[in-house]
Short mmCIF file of C-alpha atoms and ligand atoms in Angstrom, two decimals:
data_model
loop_
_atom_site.label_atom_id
_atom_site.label_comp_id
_atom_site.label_asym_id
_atom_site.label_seq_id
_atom_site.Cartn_x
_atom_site.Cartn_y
_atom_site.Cartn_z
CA UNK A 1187 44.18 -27.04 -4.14
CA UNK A 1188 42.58 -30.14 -2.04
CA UNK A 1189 38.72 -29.72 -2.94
CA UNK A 1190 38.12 -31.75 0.73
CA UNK A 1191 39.95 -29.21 2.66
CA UNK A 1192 38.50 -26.08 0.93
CA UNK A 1193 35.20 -27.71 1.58
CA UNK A 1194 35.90 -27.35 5.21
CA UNK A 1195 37.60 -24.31 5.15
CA UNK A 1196 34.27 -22.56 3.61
CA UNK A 1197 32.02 -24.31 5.93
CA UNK A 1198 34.27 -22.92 9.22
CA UNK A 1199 34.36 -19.14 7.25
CA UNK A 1200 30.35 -19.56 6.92
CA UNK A 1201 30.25 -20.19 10.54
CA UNK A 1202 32.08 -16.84 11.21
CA UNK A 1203 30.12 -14.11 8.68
CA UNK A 1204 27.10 -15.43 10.01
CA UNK A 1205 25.96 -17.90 8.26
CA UNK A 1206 23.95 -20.55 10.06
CA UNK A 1207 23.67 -23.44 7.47
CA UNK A 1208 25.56 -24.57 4.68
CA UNK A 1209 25.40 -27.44 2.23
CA UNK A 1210 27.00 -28.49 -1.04
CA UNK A 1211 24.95 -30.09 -4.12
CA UNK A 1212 25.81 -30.52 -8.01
CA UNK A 1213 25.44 -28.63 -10.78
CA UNK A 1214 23.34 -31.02 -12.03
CA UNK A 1215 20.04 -30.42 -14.22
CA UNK A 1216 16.38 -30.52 -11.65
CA UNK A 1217 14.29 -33.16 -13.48
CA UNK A 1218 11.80 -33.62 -10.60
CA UNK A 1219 11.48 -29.76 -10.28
CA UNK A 1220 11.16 -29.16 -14.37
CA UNK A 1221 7.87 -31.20 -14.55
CA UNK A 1222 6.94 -29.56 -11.13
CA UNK A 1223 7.21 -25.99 -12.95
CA UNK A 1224 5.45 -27.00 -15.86
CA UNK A 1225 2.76 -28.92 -14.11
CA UNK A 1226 2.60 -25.86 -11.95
CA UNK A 1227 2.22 -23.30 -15.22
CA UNK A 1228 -0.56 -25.59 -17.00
CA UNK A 1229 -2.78 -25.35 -14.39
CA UNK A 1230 -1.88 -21.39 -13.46
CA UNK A 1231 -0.82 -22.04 -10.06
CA UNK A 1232 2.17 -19.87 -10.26
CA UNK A 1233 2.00 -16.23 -8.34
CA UNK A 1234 4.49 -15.00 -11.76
CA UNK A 1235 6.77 -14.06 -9.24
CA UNK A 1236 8.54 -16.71 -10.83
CA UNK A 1237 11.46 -16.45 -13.26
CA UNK A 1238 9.76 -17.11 -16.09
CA UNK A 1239 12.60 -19.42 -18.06
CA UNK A 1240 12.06 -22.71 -16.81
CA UNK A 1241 14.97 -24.36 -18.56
CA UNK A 1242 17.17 -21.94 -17.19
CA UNK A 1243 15.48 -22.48 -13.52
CA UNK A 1244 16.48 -25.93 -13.81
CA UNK A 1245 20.06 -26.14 -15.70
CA UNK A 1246 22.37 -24.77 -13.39
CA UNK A 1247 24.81 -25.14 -16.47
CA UNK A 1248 23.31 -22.39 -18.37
CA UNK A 1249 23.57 -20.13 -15.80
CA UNK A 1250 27.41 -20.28 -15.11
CA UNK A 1251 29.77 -21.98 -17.22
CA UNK A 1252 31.92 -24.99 -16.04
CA UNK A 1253 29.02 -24.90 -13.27
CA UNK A 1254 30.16 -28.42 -11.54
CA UNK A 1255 28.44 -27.35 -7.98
CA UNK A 1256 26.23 -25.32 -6.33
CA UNK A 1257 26.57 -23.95 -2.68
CA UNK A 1258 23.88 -23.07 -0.85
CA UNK A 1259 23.22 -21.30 2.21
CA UNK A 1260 20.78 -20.85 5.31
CA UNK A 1261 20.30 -18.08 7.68
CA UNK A 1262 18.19 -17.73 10.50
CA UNK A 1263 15.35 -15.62 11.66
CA UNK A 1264 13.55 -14.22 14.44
CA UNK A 1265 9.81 -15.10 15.08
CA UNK A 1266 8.75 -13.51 18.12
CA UNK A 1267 9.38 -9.20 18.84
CA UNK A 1268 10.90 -8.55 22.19
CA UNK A 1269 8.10 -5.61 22.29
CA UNK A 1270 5.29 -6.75 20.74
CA UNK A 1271 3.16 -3.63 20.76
CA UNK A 1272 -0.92 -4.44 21.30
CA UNK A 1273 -3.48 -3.42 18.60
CA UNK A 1274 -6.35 -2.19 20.75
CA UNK A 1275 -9.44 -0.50 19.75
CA UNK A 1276 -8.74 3.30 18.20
CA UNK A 1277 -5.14 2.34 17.37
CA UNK A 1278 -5.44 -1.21 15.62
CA UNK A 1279 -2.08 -2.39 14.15
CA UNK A 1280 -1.40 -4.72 11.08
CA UNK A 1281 1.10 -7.23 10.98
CA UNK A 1282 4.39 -7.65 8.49
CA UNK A 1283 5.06 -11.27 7.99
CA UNK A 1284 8.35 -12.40 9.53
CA UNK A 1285 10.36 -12.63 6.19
CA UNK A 1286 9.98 -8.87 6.36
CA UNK A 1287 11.26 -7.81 9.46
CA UNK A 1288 14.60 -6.37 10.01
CA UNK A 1289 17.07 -5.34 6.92
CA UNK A 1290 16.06 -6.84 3.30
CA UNK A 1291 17.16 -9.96 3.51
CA UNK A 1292 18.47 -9.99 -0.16
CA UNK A 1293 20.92 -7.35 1.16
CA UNK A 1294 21.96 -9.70 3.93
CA UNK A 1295 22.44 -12.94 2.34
CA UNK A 1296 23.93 -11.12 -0.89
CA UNK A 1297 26.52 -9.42 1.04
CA UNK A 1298 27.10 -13.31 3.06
CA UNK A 1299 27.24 -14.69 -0.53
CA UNK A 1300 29.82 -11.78 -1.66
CA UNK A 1301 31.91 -12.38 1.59
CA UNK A 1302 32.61 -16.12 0.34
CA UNK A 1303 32.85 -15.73 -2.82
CA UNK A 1304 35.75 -13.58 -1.90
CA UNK A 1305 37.33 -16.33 0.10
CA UNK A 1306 36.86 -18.85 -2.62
CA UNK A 1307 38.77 -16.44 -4.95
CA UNK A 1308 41.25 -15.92 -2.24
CA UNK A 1309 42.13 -19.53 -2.41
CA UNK A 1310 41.39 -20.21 -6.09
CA UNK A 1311 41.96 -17.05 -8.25
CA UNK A 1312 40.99 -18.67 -11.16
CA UNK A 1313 37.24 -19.83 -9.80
CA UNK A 1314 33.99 -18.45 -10.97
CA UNK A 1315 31.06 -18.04 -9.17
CA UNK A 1316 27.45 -16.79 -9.57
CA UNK A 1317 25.14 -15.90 -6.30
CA UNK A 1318 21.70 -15.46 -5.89
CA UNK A 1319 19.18 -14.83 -3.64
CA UNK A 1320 15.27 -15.07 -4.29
CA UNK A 1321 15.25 -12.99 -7.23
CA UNK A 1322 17.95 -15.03 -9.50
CA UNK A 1323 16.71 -17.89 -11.42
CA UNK A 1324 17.12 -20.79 -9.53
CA UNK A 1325 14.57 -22.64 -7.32
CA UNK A 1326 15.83 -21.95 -3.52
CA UNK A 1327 14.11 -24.21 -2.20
CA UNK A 1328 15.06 -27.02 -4.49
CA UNK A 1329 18.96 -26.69 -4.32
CA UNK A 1330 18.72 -26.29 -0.68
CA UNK A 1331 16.66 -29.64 -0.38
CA UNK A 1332 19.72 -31.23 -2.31
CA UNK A 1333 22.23 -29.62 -0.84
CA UNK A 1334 20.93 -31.10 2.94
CA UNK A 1335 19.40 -27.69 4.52
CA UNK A 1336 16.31 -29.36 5.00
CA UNK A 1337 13.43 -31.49 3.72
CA UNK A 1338 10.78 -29.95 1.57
CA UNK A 1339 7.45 -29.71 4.26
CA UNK A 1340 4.25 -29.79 3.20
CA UNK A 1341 3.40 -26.48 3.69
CA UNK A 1342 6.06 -25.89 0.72
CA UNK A 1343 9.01 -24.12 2.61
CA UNK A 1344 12.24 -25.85 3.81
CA UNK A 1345 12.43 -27.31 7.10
CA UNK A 1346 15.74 -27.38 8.88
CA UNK A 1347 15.82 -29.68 11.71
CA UNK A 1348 18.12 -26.97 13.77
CA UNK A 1349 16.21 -23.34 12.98
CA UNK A 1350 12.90 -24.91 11.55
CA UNK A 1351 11.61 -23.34 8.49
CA UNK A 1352 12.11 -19.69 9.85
CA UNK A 1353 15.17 -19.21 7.37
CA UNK A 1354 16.25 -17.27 4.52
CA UNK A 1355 17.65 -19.43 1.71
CA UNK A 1356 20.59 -18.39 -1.20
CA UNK A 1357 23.04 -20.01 -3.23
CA UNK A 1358 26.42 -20.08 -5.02
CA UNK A 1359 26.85 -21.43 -8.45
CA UNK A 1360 30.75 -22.31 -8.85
CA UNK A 1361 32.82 -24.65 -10.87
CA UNK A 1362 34.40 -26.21 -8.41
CA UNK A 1363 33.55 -30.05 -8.09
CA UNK A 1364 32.85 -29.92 -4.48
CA UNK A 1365 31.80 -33.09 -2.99
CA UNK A 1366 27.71 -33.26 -2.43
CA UNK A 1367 25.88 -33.67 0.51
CA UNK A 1368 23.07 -35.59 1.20
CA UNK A 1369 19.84 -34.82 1.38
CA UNK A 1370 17.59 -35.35 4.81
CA UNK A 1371 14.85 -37.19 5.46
CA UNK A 1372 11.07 -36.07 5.27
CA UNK A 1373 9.99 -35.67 9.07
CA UNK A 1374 6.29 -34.65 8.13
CA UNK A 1375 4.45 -38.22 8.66
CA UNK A 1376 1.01 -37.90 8.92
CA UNK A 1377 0.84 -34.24 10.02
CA UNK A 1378 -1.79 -32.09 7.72
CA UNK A 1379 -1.38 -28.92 10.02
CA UNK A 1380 -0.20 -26.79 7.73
CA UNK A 1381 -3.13 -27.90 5.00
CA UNK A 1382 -5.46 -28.01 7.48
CA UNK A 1383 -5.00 -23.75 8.98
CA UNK A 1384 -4.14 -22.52 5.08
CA UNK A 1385 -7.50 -20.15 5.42
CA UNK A 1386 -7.33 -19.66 1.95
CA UNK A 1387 -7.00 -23.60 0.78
CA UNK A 1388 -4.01 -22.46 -1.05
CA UNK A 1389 -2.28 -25.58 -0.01
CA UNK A 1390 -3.96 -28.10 -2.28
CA UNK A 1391 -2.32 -30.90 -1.28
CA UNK A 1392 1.15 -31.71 0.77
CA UNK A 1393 3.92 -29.59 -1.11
CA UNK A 1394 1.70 -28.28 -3.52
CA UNK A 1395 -0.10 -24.56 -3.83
CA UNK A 1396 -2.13 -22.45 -5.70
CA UNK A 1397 0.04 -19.54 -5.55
CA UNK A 1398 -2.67 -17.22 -6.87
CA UNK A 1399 -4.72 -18.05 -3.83
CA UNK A 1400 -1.97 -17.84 -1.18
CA UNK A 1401 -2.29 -14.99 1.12
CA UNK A 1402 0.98 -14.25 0.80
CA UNK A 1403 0.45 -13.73 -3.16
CA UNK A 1404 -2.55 -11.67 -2.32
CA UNK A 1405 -1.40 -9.28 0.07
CA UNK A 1406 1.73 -8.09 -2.87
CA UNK A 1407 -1.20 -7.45 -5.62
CA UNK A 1408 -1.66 -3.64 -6.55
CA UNK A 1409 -5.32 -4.08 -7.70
CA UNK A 1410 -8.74 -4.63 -6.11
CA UNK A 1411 -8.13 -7.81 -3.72
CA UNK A 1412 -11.19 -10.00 -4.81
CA UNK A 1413 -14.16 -9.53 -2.52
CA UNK A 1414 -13.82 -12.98 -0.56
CA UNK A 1415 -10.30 -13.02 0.00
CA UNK A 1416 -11.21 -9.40 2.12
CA UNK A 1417 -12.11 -10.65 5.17
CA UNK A 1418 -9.53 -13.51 5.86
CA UNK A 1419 -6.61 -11.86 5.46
CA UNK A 1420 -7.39 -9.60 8.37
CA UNK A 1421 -4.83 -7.42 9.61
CA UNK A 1422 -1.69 -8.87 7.39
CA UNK A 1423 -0.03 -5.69 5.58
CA UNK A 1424 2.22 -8.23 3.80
CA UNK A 1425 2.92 -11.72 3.51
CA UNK A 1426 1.45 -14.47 5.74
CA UNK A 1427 3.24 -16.93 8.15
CA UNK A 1428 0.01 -19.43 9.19
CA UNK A 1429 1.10 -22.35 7.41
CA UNK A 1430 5.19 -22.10 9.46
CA UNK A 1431 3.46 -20.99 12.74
CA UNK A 1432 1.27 -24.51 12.67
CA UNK A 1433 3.81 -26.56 12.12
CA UNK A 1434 5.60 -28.76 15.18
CA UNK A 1435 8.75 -28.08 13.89
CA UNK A 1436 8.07 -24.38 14.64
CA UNK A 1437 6.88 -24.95 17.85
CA UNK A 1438 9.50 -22.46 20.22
CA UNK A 1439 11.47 -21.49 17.35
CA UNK A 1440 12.99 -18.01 17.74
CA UNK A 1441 16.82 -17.37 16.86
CA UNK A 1442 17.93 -13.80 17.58
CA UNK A 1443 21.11 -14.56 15.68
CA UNK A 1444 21.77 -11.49 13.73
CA UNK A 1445 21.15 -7.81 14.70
CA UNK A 1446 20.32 -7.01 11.37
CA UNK A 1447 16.90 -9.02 11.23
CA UNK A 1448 15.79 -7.92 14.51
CA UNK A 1449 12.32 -6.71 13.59
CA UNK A 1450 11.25 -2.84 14.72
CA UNK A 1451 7.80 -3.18 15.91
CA UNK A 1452 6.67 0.27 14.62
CA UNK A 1453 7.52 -0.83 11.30
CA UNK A 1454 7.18 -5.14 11.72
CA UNK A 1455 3.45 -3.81 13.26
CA UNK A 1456 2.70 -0.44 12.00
CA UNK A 1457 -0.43 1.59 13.74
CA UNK A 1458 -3.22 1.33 10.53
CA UNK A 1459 -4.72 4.66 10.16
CA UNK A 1460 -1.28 6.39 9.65
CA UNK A 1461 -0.64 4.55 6.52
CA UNK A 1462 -3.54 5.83 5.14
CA UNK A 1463 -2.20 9.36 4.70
CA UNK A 1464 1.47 8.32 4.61
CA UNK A 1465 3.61 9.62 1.46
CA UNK A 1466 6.03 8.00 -0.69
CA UNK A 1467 8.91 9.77 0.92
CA UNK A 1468 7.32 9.11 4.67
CA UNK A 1469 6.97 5.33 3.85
CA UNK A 1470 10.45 4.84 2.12
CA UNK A 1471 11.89 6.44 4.89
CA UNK A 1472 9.93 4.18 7.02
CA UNK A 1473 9.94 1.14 5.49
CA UNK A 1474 12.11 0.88 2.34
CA UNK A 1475 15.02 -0.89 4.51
CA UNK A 1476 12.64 -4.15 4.16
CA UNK A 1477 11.98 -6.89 1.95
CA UNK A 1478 7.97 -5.86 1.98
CA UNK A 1479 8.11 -2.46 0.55
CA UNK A 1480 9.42 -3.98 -2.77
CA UNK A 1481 5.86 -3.52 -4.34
CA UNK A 1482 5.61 0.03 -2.98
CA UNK A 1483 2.85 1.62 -0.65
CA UNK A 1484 -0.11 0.99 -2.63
CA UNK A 1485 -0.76 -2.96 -1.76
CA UNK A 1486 0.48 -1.99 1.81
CA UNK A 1487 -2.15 0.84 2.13
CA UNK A 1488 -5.15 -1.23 0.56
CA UNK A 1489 -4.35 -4.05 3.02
CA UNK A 1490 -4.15 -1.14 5.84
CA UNK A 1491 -7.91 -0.68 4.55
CA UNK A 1492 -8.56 -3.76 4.74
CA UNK A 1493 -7.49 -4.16 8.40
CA UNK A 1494 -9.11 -1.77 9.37
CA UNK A 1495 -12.30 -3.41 7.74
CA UNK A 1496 -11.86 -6.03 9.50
CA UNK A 1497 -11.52 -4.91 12.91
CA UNK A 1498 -14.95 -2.14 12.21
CA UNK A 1499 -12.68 0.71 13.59
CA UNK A 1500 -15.18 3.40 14.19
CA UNK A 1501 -12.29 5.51 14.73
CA UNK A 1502 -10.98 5.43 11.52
CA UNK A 1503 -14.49 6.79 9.39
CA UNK A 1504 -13.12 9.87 9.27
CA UNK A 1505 -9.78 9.19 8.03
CA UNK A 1506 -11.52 6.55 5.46
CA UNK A 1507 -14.08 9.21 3.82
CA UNK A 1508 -10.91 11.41 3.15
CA UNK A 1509 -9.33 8.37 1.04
CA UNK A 1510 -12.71 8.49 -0.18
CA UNK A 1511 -13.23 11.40 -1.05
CA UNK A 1512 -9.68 12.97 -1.88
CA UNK A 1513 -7.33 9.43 -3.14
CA UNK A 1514 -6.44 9.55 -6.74
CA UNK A 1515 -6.46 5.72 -6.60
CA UNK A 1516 -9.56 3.78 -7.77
CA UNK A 1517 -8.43 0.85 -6.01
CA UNK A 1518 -8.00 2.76 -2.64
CA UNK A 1519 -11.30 4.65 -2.45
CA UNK A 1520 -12.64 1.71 -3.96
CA UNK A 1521 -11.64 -0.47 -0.82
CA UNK A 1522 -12.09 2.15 1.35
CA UNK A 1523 -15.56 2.02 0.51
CA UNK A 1524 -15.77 -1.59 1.15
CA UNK A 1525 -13.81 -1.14 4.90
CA UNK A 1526 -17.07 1.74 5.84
CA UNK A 1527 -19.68 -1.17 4.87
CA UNK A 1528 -17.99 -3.56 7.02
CA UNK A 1529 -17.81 -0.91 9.56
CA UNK A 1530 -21.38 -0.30 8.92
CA UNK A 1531 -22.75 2.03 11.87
CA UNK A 1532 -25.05 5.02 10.61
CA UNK A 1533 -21.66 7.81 9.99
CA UNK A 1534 -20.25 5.25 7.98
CA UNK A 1535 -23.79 4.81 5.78
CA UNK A 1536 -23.49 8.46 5.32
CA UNK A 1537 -19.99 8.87 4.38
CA UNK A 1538 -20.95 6.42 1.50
CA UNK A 1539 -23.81 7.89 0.59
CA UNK A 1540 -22.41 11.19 0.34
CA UNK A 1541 -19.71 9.53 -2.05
CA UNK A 1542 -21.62 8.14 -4.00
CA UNK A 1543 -23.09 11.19 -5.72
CA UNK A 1544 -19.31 12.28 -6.33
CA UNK A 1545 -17.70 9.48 -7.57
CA UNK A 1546 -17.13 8.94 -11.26
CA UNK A 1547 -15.24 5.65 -11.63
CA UNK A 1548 -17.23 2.58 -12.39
CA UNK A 1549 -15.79 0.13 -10.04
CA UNK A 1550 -15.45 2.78 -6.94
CA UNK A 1551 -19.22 3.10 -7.63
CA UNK A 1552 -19.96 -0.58 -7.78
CA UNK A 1553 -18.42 -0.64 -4.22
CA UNK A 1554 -19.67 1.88 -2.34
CA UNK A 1555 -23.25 0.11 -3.99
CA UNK A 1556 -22.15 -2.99 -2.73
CA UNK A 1557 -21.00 -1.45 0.73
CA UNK A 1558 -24.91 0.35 1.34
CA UNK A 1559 -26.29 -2.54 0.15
CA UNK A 1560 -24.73 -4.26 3.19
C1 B12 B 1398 7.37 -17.20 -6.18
C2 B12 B 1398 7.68 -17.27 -4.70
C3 B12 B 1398 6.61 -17.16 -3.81
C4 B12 B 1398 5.16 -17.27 -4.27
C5 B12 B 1398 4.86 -18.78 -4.53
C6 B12 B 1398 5.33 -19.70 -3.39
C7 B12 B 1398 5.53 -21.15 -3.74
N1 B12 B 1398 5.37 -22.01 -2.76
O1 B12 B 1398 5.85 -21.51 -4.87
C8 B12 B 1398 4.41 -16.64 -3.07
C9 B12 B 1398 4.24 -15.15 -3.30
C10 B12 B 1398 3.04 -17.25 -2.76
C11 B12 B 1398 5.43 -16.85 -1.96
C12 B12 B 1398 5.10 -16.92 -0.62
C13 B12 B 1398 6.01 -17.16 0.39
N2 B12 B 1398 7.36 -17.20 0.27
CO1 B12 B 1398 8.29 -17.18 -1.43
N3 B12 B 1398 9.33 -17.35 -2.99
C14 B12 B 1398 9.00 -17.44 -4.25
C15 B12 B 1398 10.25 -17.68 -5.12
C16 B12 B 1398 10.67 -16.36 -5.77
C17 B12 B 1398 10.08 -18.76 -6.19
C18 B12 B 1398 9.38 -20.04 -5.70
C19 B12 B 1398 9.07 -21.01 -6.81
O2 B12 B 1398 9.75 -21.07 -7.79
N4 B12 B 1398 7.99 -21.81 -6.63
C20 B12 B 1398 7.62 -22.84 -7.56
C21 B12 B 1398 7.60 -24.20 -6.85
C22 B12 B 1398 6.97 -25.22 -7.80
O3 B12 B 1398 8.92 -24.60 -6.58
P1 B12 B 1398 9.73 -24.37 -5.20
O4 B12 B 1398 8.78 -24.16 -4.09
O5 B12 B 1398 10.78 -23.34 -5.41
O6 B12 B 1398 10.47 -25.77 -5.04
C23 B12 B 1398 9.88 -26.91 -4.41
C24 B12 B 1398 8.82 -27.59 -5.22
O7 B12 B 1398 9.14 -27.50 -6.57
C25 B12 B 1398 8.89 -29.01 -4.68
N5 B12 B 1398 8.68 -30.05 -5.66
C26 B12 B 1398 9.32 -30.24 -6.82
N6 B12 B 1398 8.85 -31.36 -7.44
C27 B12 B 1398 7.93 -31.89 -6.62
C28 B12 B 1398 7.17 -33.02 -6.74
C29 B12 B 1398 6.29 -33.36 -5.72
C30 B12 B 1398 5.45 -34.56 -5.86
C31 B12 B 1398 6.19 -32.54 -4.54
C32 B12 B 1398 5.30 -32.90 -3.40
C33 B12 B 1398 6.98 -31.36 -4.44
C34 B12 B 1398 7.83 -31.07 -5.48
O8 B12 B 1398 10.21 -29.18 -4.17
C35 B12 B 1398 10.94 -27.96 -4.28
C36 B12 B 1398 11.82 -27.77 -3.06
O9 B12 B 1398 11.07 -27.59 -1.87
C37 B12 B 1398 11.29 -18.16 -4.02
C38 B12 B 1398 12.73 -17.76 -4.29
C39 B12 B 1398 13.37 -18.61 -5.35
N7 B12 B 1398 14.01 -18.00 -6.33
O10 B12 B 1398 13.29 -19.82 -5.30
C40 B12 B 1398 10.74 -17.53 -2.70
C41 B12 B 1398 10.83 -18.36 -1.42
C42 B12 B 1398 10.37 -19.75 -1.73
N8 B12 B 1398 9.85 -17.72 -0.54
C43 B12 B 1398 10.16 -17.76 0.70
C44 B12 B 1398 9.30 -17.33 1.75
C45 B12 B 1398 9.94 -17.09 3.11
C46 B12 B 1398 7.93 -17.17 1.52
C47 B12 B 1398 6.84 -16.95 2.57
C48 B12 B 1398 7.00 -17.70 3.88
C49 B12 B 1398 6.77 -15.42 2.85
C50 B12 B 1398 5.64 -15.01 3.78
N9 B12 B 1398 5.84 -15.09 5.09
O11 B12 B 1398 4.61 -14.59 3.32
C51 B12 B 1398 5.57 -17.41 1.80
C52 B12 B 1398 5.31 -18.92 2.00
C53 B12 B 1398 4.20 -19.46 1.12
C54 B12 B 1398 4.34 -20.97 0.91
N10 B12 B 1398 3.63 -21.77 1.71
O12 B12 B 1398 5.10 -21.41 0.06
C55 B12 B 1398 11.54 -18.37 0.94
C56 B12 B 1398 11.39 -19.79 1.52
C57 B12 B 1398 12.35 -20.13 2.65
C58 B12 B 1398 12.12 -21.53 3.17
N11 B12 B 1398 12.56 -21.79 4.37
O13 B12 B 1398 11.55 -22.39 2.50
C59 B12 B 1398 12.15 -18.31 -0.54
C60 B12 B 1398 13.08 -19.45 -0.88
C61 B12 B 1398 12.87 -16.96 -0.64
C62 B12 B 1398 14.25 -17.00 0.02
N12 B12 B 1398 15.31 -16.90 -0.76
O14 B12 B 1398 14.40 -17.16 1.22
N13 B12 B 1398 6.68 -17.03 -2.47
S1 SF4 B 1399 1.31 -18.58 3.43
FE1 SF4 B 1399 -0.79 -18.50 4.32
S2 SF4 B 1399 -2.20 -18.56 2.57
FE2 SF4 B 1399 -0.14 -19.16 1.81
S3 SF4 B 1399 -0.13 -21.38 1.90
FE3 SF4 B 1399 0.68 -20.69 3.87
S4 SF4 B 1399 -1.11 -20.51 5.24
FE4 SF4 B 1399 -1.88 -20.69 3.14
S1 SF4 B 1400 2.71 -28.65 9.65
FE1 SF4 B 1400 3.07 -30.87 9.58
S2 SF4 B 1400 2.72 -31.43 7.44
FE2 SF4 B 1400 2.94 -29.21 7.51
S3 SF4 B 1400 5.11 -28.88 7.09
FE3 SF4 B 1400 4.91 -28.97 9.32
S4 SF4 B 1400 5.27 -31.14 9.83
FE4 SF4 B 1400 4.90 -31.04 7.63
#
């Protein structure tokens, strides 16, 4: 089999299952990214997301055997709903980030990945392969910046100079010496955009975060969120898309290229006080067909809290004291405390004073004290 001509057969078969970038790298070992990853545990910048085996997130050779190249793919997202339902005042709405609208996107790209790896085999029974998408041990990011997809911004994610950085990113392992592309040039310059809107200063310098401080991070933790991260994520249920949105290679992206990421605004930006009272069946049904309801309800439902914090919805004491007063969660009642002292009108001083001759748990306590004493 010509390797040139396979090359070019895959790209053209990418091009028809919807696939809207491809590029070709080695197999080769990631020095650069192995110090990265180490520099990046000693000083606990890492969300632990992470895989945790750094020498096999950086020896593509340990992963699959014979591994001589690694293929890696690009697809493209929307950014903007074509009914963007209004939060207003009684029926506030939070917002999913954009990676989470539409169908999982592991699902997508998997089944993309699957597709080719089918051709390969069709034309090379004898190939081996090994996908992955997000979860897998590879860096995403990294391969695609060697395989050509795009340059690695500042604001960490992959820019592509065709879809900007709204894309998903996966990859193919395979043993097939395919010849490498090259990577593309760094268009950032002198821009600081995406360092200078990061409301949380996760980005602490160009390319480089404190994952344990990135919104993003923050909005998938199941415990209490610490007290001054509350009020700046404001109504995000999950995720955070500041950083992309500020950047000028953003600026009028929106690719509507695949039906299955079109985002459903009652679930991309969900009404708040439903969630409050929604069950695990109710928000599976809902919202276990996307890529932010892999942590469950709980971080979702704090962060509904949270919102609703933010915006002092009146309208929602009464659905806040039931948390209160009924949640099995400490961290719930514990926030919903803190959302009735932001709220802070006279019902919602009563409400917590009214708790706070029931509740037992330490911490719950310490917030509704810290909520009156606002
Ligand atoms: C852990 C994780 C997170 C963590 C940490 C993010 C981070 N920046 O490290 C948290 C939860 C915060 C997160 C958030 C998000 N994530 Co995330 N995440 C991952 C995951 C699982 C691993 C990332 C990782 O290993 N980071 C460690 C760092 C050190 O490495 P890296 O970023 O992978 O690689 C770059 C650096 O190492 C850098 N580098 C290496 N050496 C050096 C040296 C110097 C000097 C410099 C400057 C840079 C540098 O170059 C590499 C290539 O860009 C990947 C999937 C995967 N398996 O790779 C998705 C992934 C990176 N996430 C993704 C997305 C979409 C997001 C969010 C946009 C989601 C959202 N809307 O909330 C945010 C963006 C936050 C941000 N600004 O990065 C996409 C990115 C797509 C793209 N176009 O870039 C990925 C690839 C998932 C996917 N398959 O599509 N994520
Ligand atoms: S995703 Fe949000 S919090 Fe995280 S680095 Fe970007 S702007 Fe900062
Ligand atoms: S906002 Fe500016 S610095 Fe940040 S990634 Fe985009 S171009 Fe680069």
């Amino acid at each position: 089999m010509n390797v040139e001509q396979l090359k070019q057969d895959i790209i053209e078969y990418a091009k028809e299952i919807g696939i809207d970038k491809i590029g070709f790298t080695t197999a080769d070992p990631f020095t650069t990214l192995k110090e990265r990853l180490i520099k990046q545990q000693q000083l606990n910048y890492q969300s632990g997301f992470e895989e945790p085996d750094i020498d096999k997130r950086t020896n593509p050779a340990l992963l699959l055997e014979g591994a001589a190249s690694i293929i890696s793919i690009a697809v493209a997202y929307p950014t903007r709903m074509k009914e963007n339902p209004k939060g207003k005042k009684g029926a506030r709405r939070g917002l999913f980030a954009r990676a989470s609208w539409g169908e999982d996107y592991h699902t997508v790209l998997r089944n993309r990945l699957q597709k080719l790896e089918e051709f390969i085999k069709s034309k090379i029974p004898e190939a081996r392969t090994k996908s992955m998408v997000d979860t897998g041990e590879l860096s995403d990011r990294a391969v695609a910046e060697r395989a050509g997809i795009g340059w690695s911004g500042k604001n960490c994610a992959i820019i592509t100079p065709e879809y900007g950085s709204f894309v998903y990113l996966g990859e193919m392992i395979t043993n097939i010496p395919f010849e490498p592309d090259q990577p593309i040039e760094d268009l950032c310059g002198d821009c600081n955009k995406c360092l200078e809107a990061c409301p949380t200063g996760a980005l602490v310098q160009g390319g480089q975060i404190n994952a344990k401080i990135c919104i993003s991070y923050l909005t998938q933790t199941k415990d209490f969120l610490p007290e001054q991260y509350r009020s700046v994520i404001g109504n995000r249920l999950y995720g955070c898309d500041t950083c992309q949105i500020v950047c000028p290679y953003n600026r009028g992206v929106d690719f509507h290229l695949h039906e299955e990421l079109e985002p459903e605004p009652e679930i991309a930006k969900p009404l708040l006080t439903p969630l409050l009272s929604i069950s695990n069946r109710e928000f599976k049904e809902k919202f276990g067909r996307t890529s932010g309801a892999w942590r469950g309800k709980k971080p979702i439902q704090r962060n509904a809290i949270i919102a609703l914090g933010h915006f002092k919805e009146e309208s929602a004491i009464d659905d806040l004291q039931k948390v209160l007063k009924d949640d099995p969660r400490p961290v719930i009642r514990g926030t919903a405390a803190w959302a009735l002292g932001r709220i802070g009108t006279e019902k919602a001083k009563e409400v917590l004073l009214n708790a706070l001759e029931k509740e037992k748990d330490e911490e719950v306590l310490n917030e509704i004290e810290l909520a009156l004493a606002k």
